[in-house]
PDB file of C-alpha atoms and ligand atoms in Angstrom:
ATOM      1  CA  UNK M   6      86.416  28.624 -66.534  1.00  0.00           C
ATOM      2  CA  UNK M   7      86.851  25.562 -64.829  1.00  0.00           C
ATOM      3  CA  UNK M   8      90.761  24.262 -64.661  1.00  0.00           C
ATOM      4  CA  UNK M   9      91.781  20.907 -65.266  1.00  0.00           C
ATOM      5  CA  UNK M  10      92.824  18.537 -62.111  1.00  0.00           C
ATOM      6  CA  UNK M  11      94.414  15.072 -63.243  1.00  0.00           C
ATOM      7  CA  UNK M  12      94.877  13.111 -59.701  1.00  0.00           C
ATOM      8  CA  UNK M  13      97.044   9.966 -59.984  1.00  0.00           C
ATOM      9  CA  UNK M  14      95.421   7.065 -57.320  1.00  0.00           C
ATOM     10  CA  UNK M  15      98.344   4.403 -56.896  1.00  0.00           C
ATOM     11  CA  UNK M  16      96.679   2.628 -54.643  1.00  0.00           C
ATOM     12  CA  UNK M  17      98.375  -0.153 -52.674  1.00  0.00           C
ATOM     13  CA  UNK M  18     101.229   0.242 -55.145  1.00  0.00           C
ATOM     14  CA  UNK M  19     105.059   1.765 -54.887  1.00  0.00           C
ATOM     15  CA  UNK M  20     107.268   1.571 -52.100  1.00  0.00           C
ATOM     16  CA  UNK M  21     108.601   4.816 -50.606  1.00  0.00           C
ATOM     17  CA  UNK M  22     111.673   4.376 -52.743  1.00  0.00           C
ATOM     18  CA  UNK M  23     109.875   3.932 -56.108  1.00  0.00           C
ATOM     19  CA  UNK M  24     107.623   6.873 -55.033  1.00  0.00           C
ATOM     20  CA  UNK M  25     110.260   9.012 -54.805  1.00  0.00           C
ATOM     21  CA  UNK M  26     111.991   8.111 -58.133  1.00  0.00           C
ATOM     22  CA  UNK M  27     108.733   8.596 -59.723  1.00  0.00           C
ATOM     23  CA  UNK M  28     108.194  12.145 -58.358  1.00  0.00           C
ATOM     24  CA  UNK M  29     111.850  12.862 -59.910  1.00  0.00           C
ATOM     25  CA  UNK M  30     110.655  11.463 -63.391  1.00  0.00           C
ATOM     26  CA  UNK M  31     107.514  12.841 -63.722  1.00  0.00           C
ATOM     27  CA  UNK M  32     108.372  16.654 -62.486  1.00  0.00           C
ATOM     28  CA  UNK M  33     110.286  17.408 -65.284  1.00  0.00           C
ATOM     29  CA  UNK M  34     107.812  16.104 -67.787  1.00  0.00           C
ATOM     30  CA  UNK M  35     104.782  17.925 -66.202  1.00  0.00           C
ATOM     31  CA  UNK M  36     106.610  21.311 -64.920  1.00  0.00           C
ATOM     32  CA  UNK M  37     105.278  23.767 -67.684  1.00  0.00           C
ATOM     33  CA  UNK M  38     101.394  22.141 -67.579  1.00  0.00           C
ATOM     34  CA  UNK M  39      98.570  24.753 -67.099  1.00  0.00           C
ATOM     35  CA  UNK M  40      96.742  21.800 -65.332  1.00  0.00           C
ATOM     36  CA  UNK M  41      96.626  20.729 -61.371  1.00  0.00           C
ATOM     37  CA  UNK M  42      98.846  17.433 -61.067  1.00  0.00           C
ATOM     38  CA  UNK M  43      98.066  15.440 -57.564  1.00  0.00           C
ATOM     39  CA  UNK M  44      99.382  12.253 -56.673  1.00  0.00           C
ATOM     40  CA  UNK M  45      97.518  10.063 -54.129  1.00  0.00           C
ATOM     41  CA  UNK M  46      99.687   7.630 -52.398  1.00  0.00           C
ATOM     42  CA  UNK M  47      99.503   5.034 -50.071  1.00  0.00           C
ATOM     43  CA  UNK M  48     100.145   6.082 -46.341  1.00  0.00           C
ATOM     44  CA  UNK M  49     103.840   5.041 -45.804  1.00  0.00           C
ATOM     45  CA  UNK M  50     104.973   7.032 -49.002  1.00  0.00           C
ATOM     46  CA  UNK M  51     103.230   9.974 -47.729  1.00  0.00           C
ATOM     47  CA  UNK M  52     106.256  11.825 -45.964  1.00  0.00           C
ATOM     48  CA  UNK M  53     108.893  10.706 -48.577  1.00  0.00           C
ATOM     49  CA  UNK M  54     106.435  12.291 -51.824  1.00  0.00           C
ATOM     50  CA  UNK M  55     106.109  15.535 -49.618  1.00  0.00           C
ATOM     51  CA  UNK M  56     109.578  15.720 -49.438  1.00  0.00           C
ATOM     52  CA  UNK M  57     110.580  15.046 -53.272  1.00  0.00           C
ATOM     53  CA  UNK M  58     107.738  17.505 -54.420  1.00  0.00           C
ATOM     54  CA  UNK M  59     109.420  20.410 -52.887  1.00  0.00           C
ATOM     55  CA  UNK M  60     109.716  22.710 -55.532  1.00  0.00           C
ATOM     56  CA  UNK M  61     107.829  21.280 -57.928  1.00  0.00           C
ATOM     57  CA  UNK M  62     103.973  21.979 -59.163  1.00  0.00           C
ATOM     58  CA  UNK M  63     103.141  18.675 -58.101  1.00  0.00           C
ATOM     59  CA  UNK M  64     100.445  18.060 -54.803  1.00  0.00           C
ATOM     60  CA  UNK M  65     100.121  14.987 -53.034  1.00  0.00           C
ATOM     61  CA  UNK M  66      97.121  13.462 -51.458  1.00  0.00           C
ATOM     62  CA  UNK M  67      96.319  10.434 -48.986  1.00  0.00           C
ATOM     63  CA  UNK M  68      93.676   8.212 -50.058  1.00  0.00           C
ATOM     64  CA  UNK M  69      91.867   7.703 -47.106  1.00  0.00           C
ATOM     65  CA  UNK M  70      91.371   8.674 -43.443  1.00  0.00           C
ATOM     66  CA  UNK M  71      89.415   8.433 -40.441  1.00  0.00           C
ATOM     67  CA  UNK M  72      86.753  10.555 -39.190  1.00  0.00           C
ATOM     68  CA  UNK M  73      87.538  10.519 -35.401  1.00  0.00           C
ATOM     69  CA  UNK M  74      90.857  12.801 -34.363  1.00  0.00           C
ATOM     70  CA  UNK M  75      92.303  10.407 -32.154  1.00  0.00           C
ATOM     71  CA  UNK M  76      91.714   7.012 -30.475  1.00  0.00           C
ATOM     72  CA  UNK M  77      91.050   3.515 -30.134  1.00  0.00           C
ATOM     73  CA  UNK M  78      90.975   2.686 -33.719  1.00  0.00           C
ATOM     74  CA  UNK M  79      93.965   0.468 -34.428  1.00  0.00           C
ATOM     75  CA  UNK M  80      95.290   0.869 -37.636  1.00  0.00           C
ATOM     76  CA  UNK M  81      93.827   3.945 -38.543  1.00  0.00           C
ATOM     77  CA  UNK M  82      95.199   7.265 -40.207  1.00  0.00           C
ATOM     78  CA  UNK M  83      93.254  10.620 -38.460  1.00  0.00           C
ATOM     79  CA  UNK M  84      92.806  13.982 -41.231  1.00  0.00           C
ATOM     80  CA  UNK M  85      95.038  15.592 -38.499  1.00  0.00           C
ATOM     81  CA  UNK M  86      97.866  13.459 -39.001  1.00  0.00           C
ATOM     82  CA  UNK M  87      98.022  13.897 -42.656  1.00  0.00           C
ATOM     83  CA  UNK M  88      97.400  17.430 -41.957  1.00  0.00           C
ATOM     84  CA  UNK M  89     100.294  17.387 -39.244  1.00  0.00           C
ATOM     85  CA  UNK M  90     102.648  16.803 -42.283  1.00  0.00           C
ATOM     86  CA  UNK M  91     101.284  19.099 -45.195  1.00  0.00           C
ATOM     87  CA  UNK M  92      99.138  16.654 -46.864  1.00  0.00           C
ATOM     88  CA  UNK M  93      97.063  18.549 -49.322  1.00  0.00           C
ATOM     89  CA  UNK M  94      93.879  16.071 -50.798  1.00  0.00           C
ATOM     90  CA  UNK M  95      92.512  12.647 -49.607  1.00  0.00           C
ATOM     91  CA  UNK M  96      90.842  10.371 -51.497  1.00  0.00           C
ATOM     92  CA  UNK M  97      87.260   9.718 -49.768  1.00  0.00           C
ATOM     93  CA  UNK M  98      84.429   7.275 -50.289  1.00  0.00           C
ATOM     94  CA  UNK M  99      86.717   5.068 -53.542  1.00  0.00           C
ATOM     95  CA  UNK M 100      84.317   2.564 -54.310  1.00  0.00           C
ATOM     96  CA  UNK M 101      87.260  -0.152 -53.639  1.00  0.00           C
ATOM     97  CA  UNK M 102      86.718   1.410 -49.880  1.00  0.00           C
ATOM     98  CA  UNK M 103      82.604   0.902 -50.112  1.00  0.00           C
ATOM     99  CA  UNK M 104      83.146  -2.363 -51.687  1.00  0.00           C
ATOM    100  CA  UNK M 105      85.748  -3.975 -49.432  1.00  0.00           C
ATOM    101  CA  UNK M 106      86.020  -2.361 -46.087  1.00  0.00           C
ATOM    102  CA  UNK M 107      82.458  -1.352 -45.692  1.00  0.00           C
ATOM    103  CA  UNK M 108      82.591   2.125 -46.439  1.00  0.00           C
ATOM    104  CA  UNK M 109      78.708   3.955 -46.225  1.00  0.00           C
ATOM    105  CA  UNK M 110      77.200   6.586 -47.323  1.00  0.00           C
ATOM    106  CA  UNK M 111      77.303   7.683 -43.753  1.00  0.00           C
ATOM    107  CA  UNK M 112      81.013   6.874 -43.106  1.00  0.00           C
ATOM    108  CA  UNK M 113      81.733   9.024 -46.381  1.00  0.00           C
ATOM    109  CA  UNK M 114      79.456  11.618 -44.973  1.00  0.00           C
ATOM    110  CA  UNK M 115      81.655  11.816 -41.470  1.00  0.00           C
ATOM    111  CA  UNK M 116      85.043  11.779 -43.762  1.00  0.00           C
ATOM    112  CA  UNK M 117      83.913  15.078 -45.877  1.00  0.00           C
ATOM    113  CA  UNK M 118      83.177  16.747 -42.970  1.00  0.00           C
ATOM    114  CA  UNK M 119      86.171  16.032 -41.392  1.00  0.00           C
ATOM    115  CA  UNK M 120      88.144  16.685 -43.919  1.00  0.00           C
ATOM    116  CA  UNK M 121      87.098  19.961 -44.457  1.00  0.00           C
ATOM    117  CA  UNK M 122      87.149  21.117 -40.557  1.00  0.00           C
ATOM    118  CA  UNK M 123      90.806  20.368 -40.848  1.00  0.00           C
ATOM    119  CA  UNK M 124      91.674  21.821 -44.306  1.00  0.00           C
ATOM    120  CA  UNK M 125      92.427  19.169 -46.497  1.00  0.00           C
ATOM    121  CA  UNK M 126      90.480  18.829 -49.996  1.00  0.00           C
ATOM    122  CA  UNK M 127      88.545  16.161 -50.554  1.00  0.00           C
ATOM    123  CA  UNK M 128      88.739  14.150 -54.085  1.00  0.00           C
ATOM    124  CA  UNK M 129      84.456  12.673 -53.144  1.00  0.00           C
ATOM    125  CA  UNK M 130      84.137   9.510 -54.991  1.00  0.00           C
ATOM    126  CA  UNK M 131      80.697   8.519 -56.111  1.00  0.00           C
ATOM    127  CA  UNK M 132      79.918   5.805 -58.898  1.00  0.00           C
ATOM    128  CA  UNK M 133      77.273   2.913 -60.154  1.00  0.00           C
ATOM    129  CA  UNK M 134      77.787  -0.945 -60.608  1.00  0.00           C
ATOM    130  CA  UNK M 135      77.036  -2.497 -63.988  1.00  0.00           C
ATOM    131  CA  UNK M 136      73.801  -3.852 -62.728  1.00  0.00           C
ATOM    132  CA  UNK M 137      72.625  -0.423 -61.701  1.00  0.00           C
ATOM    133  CA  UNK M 138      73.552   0.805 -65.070  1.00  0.00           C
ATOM    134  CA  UNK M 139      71.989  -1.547 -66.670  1.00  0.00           C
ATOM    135  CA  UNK M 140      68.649  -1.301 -64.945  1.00  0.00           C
ATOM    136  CA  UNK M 141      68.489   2.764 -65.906  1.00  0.00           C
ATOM    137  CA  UNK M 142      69.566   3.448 -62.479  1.00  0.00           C
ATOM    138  CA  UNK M 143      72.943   4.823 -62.746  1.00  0.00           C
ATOM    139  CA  UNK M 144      71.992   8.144 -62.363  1.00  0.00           C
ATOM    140  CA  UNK M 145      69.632   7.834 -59.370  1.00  0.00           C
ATOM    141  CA  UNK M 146      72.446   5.734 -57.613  1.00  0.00           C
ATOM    142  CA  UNK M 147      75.068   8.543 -58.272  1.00  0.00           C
ATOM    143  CA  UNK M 148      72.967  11.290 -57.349  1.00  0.00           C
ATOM    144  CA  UNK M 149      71.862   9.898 -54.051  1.00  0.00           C
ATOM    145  CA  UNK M 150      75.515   9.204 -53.312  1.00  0.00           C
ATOM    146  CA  UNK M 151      75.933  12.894 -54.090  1.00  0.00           C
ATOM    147  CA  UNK M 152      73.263  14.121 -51.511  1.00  0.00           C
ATOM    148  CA  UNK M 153      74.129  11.258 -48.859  1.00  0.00           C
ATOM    149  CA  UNK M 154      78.108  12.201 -49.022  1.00  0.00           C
ATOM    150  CA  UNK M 155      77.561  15.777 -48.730  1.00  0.00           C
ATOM    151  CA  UNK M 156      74.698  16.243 -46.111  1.00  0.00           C
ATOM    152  CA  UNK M 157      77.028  17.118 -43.474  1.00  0.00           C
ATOM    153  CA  UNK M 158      78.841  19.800 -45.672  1.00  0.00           C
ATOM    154  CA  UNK M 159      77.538  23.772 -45.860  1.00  0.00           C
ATOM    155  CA  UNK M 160      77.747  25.714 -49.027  1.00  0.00           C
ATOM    156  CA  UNK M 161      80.841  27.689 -47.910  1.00  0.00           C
ATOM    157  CA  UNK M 162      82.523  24.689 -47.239  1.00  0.00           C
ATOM    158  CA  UNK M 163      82.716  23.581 -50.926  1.00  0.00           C
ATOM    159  CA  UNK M 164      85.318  25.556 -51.903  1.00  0.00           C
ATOM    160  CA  UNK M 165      87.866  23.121 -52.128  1.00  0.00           C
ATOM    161  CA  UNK M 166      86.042  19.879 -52.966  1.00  0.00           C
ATOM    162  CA  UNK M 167      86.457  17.563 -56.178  1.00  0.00           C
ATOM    163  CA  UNK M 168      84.156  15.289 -57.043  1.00  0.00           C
ATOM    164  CA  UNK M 169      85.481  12.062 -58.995  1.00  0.00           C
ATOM    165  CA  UNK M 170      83.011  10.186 -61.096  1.00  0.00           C
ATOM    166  CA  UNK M 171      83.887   6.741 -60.858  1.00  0.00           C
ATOM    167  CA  UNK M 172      81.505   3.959 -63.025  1.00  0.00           C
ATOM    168  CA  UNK M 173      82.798   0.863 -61.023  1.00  0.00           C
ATOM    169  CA  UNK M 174      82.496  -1.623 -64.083  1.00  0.00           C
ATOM    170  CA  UNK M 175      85.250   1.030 -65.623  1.00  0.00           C
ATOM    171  CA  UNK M 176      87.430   0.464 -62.935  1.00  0.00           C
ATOM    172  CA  UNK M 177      90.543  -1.535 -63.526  1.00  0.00           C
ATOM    173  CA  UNK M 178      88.712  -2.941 -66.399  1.00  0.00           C
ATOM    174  CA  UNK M 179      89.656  -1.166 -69.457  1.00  0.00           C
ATOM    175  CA  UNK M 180      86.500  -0.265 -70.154  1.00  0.00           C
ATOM    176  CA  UNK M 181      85.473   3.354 -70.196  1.00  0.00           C
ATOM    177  CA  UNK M 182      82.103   5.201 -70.419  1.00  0.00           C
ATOM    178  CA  UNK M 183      81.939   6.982 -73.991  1.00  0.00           C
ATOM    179  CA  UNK M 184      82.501  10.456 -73.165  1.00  0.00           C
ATOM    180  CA  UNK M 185      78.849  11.004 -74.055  1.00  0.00           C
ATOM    181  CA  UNK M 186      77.988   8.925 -70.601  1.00  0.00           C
ATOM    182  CA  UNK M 187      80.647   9.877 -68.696  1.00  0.00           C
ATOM    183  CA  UNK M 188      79.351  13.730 -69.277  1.00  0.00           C
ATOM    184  CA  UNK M 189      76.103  13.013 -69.206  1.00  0.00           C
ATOM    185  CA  UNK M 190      76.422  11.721 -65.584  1.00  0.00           C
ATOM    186  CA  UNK M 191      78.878  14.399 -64.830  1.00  0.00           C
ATOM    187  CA  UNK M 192      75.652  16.652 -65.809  1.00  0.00           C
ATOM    188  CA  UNK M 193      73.248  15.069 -63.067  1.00  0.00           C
ATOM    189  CA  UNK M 194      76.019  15.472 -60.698  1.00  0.00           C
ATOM    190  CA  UNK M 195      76.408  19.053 -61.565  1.00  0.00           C
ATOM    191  CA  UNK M 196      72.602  19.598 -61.907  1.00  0.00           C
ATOM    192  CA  UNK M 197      72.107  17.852 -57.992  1.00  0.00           C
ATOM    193  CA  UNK M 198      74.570  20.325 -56.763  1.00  0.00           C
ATOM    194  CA  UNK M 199      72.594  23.430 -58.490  1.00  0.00           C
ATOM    195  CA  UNK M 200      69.517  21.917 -56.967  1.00  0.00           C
ATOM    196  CA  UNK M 201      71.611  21.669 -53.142  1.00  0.00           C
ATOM    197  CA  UNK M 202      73.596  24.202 -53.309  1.00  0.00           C
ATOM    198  CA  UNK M 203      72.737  26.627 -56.155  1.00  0.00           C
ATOM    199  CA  UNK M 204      74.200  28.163 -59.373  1.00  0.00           C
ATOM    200  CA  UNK M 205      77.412  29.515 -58.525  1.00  0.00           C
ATOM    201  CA  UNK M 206      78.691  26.208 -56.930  1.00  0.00           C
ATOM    202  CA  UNK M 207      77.258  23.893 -59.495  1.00  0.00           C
ATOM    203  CA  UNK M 208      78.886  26.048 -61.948  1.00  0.00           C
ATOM    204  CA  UNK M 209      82.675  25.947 -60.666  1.00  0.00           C
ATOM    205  CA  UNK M 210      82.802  22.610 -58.690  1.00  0.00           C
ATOM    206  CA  UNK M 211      85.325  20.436 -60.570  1.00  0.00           C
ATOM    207  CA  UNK M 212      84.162  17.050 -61.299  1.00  0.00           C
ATOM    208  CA  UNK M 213      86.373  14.455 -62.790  1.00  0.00           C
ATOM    209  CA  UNK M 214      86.136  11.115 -64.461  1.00  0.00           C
ATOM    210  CA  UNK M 215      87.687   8.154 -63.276  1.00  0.00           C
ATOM    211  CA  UNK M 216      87.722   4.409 -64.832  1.00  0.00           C
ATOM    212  CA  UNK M 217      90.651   3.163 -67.428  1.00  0.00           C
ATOM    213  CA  UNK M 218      91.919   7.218 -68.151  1.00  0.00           C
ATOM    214  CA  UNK M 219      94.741   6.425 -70.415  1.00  0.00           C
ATOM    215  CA  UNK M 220      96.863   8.740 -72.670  1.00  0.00           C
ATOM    216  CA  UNK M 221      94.504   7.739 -75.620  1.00  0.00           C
ATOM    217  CA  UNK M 222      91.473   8.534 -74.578  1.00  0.00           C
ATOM    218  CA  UNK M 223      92.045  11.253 -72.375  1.00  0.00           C
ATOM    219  CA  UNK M 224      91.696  14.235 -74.878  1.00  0.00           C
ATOM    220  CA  UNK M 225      88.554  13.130 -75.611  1.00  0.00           C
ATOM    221  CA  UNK M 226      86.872  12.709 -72.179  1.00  0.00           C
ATOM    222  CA  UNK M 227      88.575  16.409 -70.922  1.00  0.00           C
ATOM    223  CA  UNK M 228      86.916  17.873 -74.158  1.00  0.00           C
ATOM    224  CA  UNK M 229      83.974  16.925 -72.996  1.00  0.00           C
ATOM    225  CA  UNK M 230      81.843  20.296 -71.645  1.00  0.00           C
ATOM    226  CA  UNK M 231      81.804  18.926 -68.001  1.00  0.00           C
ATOM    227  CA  UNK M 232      84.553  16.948 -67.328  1.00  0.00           C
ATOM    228  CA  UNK M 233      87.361  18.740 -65.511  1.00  0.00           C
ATOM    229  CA  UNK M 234      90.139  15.974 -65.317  1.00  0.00           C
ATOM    230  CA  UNK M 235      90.377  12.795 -64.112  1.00  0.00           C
ATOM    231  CA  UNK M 236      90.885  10.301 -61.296  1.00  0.00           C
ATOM    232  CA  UNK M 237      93.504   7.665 -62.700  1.00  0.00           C
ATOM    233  CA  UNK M 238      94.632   4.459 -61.629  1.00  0.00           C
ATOM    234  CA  UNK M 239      96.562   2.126 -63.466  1.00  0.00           C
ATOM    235  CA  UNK M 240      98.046   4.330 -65.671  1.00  0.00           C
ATOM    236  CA  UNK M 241      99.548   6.884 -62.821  1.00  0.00           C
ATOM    237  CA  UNK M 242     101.937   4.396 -62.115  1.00  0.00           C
ATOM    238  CA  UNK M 243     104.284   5.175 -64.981  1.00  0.00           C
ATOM    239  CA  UNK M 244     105.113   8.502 -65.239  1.00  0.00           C
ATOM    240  CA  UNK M 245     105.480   9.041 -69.034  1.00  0.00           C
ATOM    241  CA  UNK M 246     101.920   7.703 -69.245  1.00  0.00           C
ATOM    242  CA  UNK M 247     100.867   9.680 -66.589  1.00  0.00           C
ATOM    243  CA  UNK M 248     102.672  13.078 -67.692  1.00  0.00           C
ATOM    244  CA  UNK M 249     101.029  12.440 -71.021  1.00  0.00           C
ATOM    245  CA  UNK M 250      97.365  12.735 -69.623  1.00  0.00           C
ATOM    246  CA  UNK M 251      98.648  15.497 -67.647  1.00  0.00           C
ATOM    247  CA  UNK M 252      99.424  17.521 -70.881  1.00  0.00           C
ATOM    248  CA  UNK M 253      96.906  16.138 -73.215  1.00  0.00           C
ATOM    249  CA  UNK M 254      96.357  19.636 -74.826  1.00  0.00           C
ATOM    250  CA  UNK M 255      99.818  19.635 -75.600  1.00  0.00           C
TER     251      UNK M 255
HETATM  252  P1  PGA V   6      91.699   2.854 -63.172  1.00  0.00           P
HETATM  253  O1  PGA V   6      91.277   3.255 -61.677  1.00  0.00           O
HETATM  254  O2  PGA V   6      92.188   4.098 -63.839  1.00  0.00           O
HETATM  255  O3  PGA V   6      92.811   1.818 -62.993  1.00  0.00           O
HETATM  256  O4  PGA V   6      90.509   2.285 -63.837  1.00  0.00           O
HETATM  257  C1  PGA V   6      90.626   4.465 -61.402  1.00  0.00           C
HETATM  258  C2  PGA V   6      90.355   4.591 -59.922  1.00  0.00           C
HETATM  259  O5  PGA V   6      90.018   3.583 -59.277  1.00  0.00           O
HETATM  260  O6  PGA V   6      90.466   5.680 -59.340  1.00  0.00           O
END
């Protein structure tokens, strides 16, 4: 059986300060949970979450990185350095990344296989636009994504990779796939990873969902046969919320 992973995505949001008094509200509420709890938060909050979590069942993640190890790339964040300090996940290929800082296929390709190399666990983020969707090409679009994003990675590298399911017009918008489509696309995911990588992967690879996860219609989407958590935005940013989808078989 496949176990449940809820990842928070705060994205440029929370100082180090509110980071940490979030960590110390949301522990408490989420300590008993059979579920994996991850919290991806910007760079500069980084040390200061690692720090808070100590003790706690809670794992934090980066949200991006860059696939070189070291050089002239001003402004840039390398997998080693948020390896250096115990960083567990990283967000790669969000479609806020694709869309605004020209991330590729190719880029996201480099990223996974970094990531890997140096240990941390990718959360893969692959999803369509509206106006794929709408022209019956959602699932095309996602599965290419799929195959692009992962031709650098070997089967026995997969171990520790999540793949987050992200329909962009769901993003931020309040709108969320039915759980009908938001499986059903899980499906071809899962189904171009049999045909890649075979049975046994396709079978225990975690993919999430990701677009407007609230505590309302959480229970529904993780009941769902092929959805094993969820990316969440808007609503990691207040813990209560947040603990809620955490434990929604509570
Ligand atoms: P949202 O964001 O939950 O605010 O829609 C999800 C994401 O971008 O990961």
């Amino acid at each position: 059986m496949r176990k449940k992973i809820i990842a928070g995505n705060w994205k440029m949001n929370k100082l180090p300060n509110e980071a940490m008094e979030f960590i110390e509200e949301l522990a408490p509420l989420v300590k008993d949970t059979k579920n994996e709890v991850i919290l991806c938060v910007p760079y500069i909050d980084l040390f200061y979450a690692l720090l808070t979590v100590q003790g706690t069942n809670i794992k934090i993640g980066a949200q991006n990185m860059h696939y070189e190890e070291s050089g002239a790339y001003t402004g840039e964040i390398s997998a080693e350095m948020l390896k250096a300090i115990n960083v567990e996940y990283v967000i790669i290929g969000h479609s806020e990344r694709r869309q605004y800082y020209n991330e590729t296929d190719e880029t996201v390709s480099l990223k996974l296989k970094k990531a890997i190399e140096v240990g941390l666990k990718p959360i893969f983020c692959v999803g369509e636009t509206l106006e794929e969707r709408e022209a019956g090409k959602a699932e095309e679009i996602i599965t290419n994504q799929v195959k692009q994003g992962l031709s650098k990675v070997k089967k026995h590298q997969l171990q520790n990779l999540i793949i987050a399911y992200e329909p962009i017009w769901a993003i931020g918008t309040g709108k969320t796939a039915t759980a009908e489509d938001a499986n059903n696309s899980i499906k071809a995911i899962r189904n171009e990873i049999l045909k890649l990588y075979g049975k046994e992967i396709a079978e225990n690879i975690i993919i999430q969902y990701g677009g407007s996860v609230k505590s309302t219609n959480a229970k529904e989407l993780f009941e769902m046969s092929d959805i094993d958590g969820a990316l969440v935005g808007g609503a990691s940013l207040k813990a209560d919320e947040f603990a809620k989808i955490v434990e929604y078989d509570k």
